[in-house]
């Protein structure tokens, strides 16, 4: 039936992928180079005339940033850690990510749920199905369109962090075996969903890594 001119306002309809923005995430162990490559992704999209929301996890909202500070500094159980990560993520999805995507803006996010599967799952031993149940609760139907994995051996990442010379946070203080497990899980996740993931060899000069990152972005946008 056709709606008449004075029918009530139509219920909002989920936009098609074309009018919805792209949801792009960067993943990788601490020291892999996510922050170093982040602005190249954002600026490239902006250079194409796209509106971009640049954000990070945990964080991205006032409450999320306060939870981030606690997560990075306060001793807590692994379960509390996972639940706080998802609490922060809920705020982020509701107030930042979904509204931006629905407005047609791209969202580039430094870490998302894959990081929880890798860190709190493989790294700290929370069963994956529990984390996936939380993900299903917090962001049903929302998954990144493109995930760039900066892949680096844990020992090289550790050297980079050491060279940086700043005080390590609660996660960065984990032993190298922890980061080796996290890295393996990231690679496994990428293997499971090869269409969404691009694995980038991050064990090279910044410029070479950037070239690969931008090439992956370009091939995604052109596909
Ligand atoms: N390709 C690279 N080669 C050498 N050092 C790098 C490279 N990428 C990043 N770094 C350095 O390694 C450290 C961690 O990089 P960063 O981008 O903060 O990683 P992440 O955000 O993934 O933890 C920083 O000191 C950064 O300057
Ligand atoms: Mg970083």
PDB file of N, CA and C in Angstrom, residues 57 61 84-96 134 137-140:
ATOM      1  N   UNK A  57      39.371   2.468  21.137  1.00  0.00           N
ATOM      2  CA  UNK A  57      38.846   1.654  22.236  1.00  0.00           C
ATOM      3  C   UNK A  57      39.995   1.129  23.089  1.00  0.00           C
ATOM      4  N   UNK A  61      34.193   7.874  24.383  1.00  0.00           N
ATOM      5  CA  UNK A  61      33.114   8.660  25.010  1.00  0.00           C
ATOM      6  C   UNK A  61      33.647   9.107  26.370  1.00  0.00           C
ATOM      7  N   UNK A  84      34.141  -4.525  31.785  1.00  0.00           N
ATOM      8  CA  UNK A  84      34.349  -3.080  31.666  1.00  0.00           C
ATOM      9  C   UNK A  84      34.655  -2.689  30.214  1.00  0.00           C
ATOM     10  N   UNK A  85      35.409  -3.537  29.529  1.00  0.00           N
ATOM     11  CA  UNK A  85      35.690  -3.268  28.113  1.00  0.00           C
ATOM     12  C   UNK A  85      34.374  -3.193  27.335  1.00  0.00           C
ATOM     13  N   UNK A  86      33.483  -4.142  27.617  1.00  0.00           N
ATOM     14  CA  UNK A  86      32.210  -4.127  26.895  1.00  0.00           C
ATOM     15  C   UNK A  86      31.282  -3.001  27.362  1.00  0.00           C
ATOM     16  N   UNK A  87      31.395  -2.599  28.631  1.00  0.00           N
ATOM     17  CA  UNK A  87      30.608  -1.454  29.099  1.00  0.00           C
ATOM     18  C   UNK A  87      31.032  -0.197  28.337  1.00  0.00           C
ATOM     19  N   UNK A  88      32.334  -0.013  28.224  1.00  0.00           N
ATOM     20  CA  UNK A  88      32.855   1.134  27.466  1.00  0.00           C
ATOM     21  C   UNK A  88      32.405   1.037  26.003  1.00  0.00           C
ATOM     22  N   UNK A  89      32.463  -0.174  25.473  1.00  0.00           N
ATOM     23  CA  UNK A  89      32.088  -0.383  24.057  1.00  0.00           C
ATOM     24  C   UNK A  89      30.619  -0.072  23.820  1.00  0.00           C
ATOM     25  N   UNK A  90      29.764  -0.408  24.808  1.00  0.00           N
ATOM     26  CA  UNK A  90      28.335  -0.136  24.648  1.00  0.00           C
ATOM     27  C   UNK A  90      28.089   1.362  24.465  1.00  0.00           C
ATOM     28  N   UNK A  91      28.717   2.164  25.323  1.00  0.00           N
ATOM     29  CA  UNK A  91      28.582   3.618  25.214  1.00  0.00           C
ATOM     30  C   UNK A  91      29.082   4.116  23.865  1.00  0.00           C
ATOM     31  N   UNK A  92      30.195   3.552  23.456  1.00  0.00           N
ATOM     32  CA  UNK A  92      30.844   3.970  22.208  1.00  0.00           C
ATOM     33  C   UNK A  92      29.955   3.654  21.000  1.00  0.00           C
ATOM     34  N   UNK A  93      29.413   2.438  20.991  1.00  0.00           N
ATOM     35  CA  UNK A  93      28.558   2.025  19.868  1.00  0.00           C
ATOM     36  C   UNK A  93      27.298   2.891  19.824  1.00  0.00           C
ATOM     37  N   UNK A  94      26.658   3.074  21.000  1.00  0.00           N
ATOM     38  CA  UNK A  94      25.378   3.792  21.034  1.00  0.00           C
ATOM     39  C   UNK A  94      25.534   5.271  20.712  1.00  0.00           C
ATOM     40  N   UNK A  95      26.592   5.883  21.237  1.00  0.00           N
ATOM     41  CA  UNK A  95      26.680   7.343  21.159  1.00  0.00           C
ATOM     42  C   UNK A  95      27.603   7.853  20.065  1.00  0.00           C
ATOM     43  N   UNK A  96      28.491   7.015  19.569  1.00  0.00           N
ATOM     44  CA  UNK A  96      29.465   7.489  18.576  1.00  0.00           C
ATOM     45  C   UNK A  96      29.409   6.675  17.281  1.00  0.00           C
ATOM     46  N   UNK A 134      28.686 -11.531  24.717  1.00  0.00           N
ATOM     47  CA  UNK A 134      28.686 -10.109  25.101  1.00  0.00           C
ATOM     48  C   UNK A 134      28.674  -9.215  23.855  1.00  0.00           C
ATOM     49  N   UNK A 137      25.292  -9.036  22.505  1.00  0.00           N
ATOM     50  CA  UNK A 137      24.441  -8.183  23.335  1.00  0.00           C
ATOM     51  C   UNK A 137      24.723  -6.694  23.045  1.00  0.00           C
ATOM     52  N   UNK A 138      25.987  -6.355  22.988  1.00  0.00           N
ATOM     53  CA  UNK A 138      26.390  -4.946  22.939  1.00  0.00           C
ATOM     54  C   UNK A 138      26.287  -4.361  21.523  1.00  0.00           C
ATOM     55  N   UNK A 139      26.594  -5.164  20.521  1.00  0.00           N
ATOM     56  CA  UNK A 139      26.506  -4.599  19.150  1.00  0.00           C
ATOM     57  C   UNK A 139      25.994  -5.634  18.148  1.00  0.00           C
ATOM     58  N   UNK A 140      24.737  -6.090  18.337  1.00  0.00           N
ATOM     59  CA  UNK A 140      24.192  -7.084  17.409  1.00  0.00           C
ATOM     60  C   UNK A 140      24.231  -6.555  15.981  1.00  0.00           C
TER      61      UNK A 140
END
